[in-house]
C-alpha positions as a LaTeX table, in Angstrom:
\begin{tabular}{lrrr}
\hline
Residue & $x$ (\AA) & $y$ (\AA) & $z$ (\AA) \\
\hline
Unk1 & 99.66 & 79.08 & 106.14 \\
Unk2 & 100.23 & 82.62 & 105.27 \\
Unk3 & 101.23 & 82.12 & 100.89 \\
Unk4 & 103.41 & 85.58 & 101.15 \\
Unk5 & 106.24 & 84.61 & 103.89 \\
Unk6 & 105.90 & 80.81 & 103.78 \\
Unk7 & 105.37 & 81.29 & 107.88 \\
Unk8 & 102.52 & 79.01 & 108.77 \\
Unk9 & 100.87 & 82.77 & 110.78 \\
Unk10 & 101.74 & 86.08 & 111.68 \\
Unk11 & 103.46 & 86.16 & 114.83 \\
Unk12 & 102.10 & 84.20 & 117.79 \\
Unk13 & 103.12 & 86.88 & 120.00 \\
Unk14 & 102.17 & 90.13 & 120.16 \\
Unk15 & 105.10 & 92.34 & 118.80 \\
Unk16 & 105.06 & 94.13 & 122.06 \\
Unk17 & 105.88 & 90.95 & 123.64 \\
Unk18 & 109.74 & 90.68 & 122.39 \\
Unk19 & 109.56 & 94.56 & 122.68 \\
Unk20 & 109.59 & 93.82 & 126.77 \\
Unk21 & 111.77 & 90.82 & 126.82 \\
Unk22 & 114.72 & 92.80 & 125.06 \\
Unk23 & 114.50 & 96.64 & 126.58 \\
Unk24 & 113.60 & 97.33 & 123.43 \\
Unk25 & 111.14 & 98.70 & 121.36 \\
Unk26 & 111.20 & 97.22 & 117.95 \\
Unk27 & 110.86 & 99.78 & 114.93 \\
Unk28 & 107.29 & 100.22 & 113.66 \\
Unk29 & 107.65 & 98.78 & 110.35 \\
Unk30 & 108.73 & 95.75 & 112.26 \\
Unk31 & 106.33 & 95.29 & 114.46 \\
Unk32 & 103.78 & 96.14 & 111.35 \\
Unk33 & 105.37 & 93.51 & 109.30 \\
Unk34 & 105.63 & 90.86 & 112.67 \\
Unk35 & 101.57 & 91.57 & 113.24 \\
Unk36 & 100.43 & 91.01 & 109.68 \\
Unk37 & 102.46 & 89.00 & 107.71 \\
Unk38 & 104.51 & 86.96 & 109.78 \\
Unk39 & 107.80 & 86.44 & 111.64 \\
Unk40 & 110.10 & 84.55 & 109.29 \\
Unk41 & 109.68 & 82.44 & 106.06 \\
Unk42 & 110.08 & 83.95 & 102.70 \\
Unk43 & 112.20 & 87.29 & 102.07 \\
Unk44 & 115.35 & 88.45 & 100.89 \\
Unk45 & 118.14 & 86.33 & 100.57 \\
Unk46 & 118.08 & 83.11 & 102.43 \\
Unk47 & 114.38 & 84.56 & 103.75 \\
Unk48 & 113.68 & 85.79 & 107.33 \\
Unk49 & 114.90 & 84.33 & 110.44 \\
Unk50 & 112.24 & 83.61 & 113.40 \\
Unk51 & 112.50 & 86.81 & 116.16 \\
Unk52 & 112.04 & 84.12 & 118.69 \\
Unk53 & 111.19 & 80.29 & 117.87 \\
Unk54 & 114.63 & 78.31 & 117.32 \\
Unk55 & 116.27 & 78.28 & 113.65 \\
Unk56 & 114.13 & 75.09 & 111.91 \\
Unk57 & 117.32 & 72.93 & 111.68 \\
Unk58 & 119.92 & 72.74 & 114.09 \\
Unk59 & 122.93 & 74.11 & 113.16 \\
Unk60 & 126.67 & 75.02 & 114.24 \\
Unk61 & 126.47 & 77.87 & 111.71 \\
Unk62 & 127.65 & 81.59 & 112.26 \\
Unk63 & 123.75 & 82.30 & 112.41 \\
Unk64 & 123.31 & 80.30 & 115.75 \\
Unk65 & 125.99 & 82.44 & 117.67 \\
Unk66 & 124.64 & 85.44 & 116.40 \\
Unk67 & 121.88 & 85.16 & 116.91 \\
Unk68 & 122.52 & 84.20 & 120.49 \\
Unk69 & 124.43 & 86.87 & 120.99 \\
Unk70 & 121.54 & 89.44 & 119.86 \\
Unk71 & 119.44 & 88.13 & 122.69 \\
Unk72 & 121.66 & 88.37 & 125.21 \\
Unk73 & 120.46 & 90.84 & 127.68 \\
Unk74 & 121.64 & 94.21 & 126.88 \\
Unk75 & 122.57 & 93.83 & 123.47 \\
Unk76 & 119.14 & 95.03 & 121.80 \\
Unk77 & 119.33 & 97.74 & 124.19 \\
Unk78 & 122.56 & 99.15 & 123.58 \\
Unk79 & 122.56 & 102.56 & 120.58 \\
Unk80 & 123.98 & 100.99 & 117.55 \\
Unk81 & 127.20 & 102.91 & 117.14 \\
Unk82 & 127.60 & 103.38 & 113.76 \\
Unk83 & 126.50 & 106.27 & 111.42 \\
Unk84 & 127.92 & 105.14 & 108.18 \\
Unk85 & 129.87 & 102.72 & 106.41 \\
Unk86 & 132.43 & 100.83 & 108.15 \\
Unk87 & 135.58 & 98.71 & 106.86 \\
Unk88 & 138.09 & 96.57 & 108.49 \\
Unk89 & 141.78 & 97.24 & 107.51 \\
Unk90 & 143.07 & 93.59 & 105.88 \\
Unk91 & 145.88 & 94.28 & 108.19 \\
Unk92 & 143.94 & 94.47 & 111.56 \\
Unk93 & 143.54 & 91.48 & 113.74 \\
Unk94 & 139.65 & 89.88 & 114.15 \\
Unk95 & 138.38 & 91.02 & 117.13 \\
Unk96 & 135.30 & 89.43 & 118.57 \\
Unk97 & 134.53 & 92.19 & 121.52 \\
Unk98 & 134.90 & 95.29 & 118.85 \\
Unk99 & 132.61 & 93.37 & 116.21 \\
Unk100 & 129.89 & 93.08 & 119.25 \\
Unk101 & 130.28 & 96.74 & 119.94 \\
Unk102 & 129.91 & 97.50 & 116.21 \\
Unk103 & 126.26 & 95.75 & 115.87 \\
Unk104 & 125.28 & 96.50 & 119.63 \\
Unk105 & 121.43 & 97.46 & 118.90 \\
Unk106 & 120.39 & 95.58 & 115.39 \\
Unk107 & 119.39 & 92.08 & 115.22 \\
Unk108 & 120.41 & 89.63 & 112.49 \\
Unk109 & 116.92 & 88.95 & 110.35 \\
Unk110 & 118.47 & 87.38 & 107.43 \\
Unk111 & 121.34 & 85.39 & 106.26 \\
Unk112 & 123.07 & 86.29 & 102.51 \\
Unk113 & 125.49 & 83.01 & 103.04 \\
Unk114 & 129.18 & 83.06 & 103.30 \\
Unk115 & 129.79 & 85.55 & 106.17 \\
Unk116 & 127.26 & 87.91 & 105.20 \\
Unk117 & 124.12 & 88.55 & 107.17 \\
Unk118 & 120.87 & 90.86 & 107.11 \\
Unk119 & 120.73 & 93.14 & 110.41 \\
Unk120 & 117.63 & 95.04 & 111.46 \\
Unk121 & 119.12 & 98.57 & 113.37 \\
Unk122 & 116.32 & 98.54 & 116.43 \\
Unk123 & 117.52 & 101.37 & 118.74 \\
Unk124 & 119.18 & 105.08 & 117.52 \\
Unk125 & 118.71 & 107.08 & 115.02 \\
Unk126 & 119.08 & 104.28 & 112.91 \\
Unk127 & 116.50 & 102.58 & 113.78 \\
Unk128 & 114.45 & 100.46 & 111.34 \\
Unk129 & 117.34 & 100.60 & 108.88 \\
Unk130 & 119.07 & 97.34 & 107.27 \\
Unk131 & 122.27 & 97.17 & 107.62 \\
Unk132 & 124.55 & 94.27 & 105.53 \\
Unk133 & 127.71 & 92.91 & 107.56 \\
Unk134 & 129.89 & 91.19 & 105.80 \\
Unk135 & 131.86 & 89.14 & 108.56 \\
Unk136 & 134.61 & 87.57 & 105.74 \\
Unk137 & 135.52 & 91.06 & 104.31 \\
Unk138 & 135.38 & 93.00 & 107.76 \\
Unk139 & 132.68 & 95.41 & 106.64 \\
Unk140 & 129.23 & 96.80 & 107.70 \\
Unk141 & 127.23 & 99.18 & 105.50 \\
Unk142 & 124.15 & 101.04 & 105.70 \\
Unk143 & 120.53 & 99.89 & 103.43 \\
Unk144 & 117.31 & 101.10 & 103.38 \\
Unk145 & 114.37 & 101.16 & 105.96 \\
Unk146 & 113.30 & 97.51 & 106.69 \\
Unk147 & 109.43 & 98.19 & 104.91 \\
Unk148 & 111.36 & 99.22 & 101.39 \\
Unk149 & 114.32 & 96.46 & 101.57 \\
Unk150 & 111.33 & 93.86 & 102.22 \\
Unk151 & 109.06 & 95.21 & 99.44 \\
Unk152 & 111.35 & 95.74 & 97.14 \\
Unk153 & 112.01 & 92.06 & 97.09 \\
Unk154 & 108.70 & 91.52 & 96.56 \\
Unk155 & 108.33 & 93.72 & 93.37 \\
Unk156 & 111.18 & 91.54 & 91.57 \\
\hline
\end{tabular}
């Protein structure tokens, strides 16, 4: 078991492998990260999701969708549109197509709880940057690179 993530081993795969199923090629510090320490397990906030074994308890939980919705072919591919911080006017209605087309191109890696979730930027000139969407409050806003947001929860 590796002590650091709680993950039982690094990856199984190679990181190339998910690389090729998505059309995409996964940021370095990623695939760095995915190689030696392991896919999911321990981390920031509710710790790291698995890039591709199922969630470890089944769940109806806004996780599941999205995370089925990141795999869907095409989505990892797509440029991730956004360049900066994004909000939601209180007034505007929820739209589920426009929220796709906001996070086209990042994966969600980690869940904060209540609406808010962790997402890895894997294609654009964002790529390798965290990103924290807040689904209740309608808003998406730029972190740091995914190597710096993962140490510096290790350093606390």
């Amino acid at each position: 078991m590796n002590t650091a993530t709680g993950s039982p081993r690094p990856c199984r795969r190679r990181p190339s492998a998910p690389s090729r199923r998505y059309a995409v090629r996964l940021p370095d510090s990623y695939r760095a990260f995915l190689a030696r320490v392991g896919g999911s397990g321990a981390g920031p906030q509710y710790g790291l999701l698995p890039l591709d074994e199922p969630l470890p308890v089944e769940s109806e939980d806004a996780v599941d969708d999205l995370r089925e919705q990141d795999r869907r072919p095409g989505f990892l591919a797509a440029p991730f549109p956004l360049r900066g911080e994004w909000r939601g006017s209180p007034a505007e209605r929820f739209d589920e197509e426009a929220e796709r087309a906001r996070v086209a191109g990042s994966l969600v890696i980690a869940e904060s709880g209540c609406g808010e979730f962790v997402r890895l930027v894997v294609t654009g000139p964002s790529a390798g940057q965290i990103w924290f969407d807040d689904m209740t409050w309608d808003h998406i806003r730029p972190g740091p690179d995914f190597r710096d947001w993962y140490l510096s929860w290790l350093l606390r």
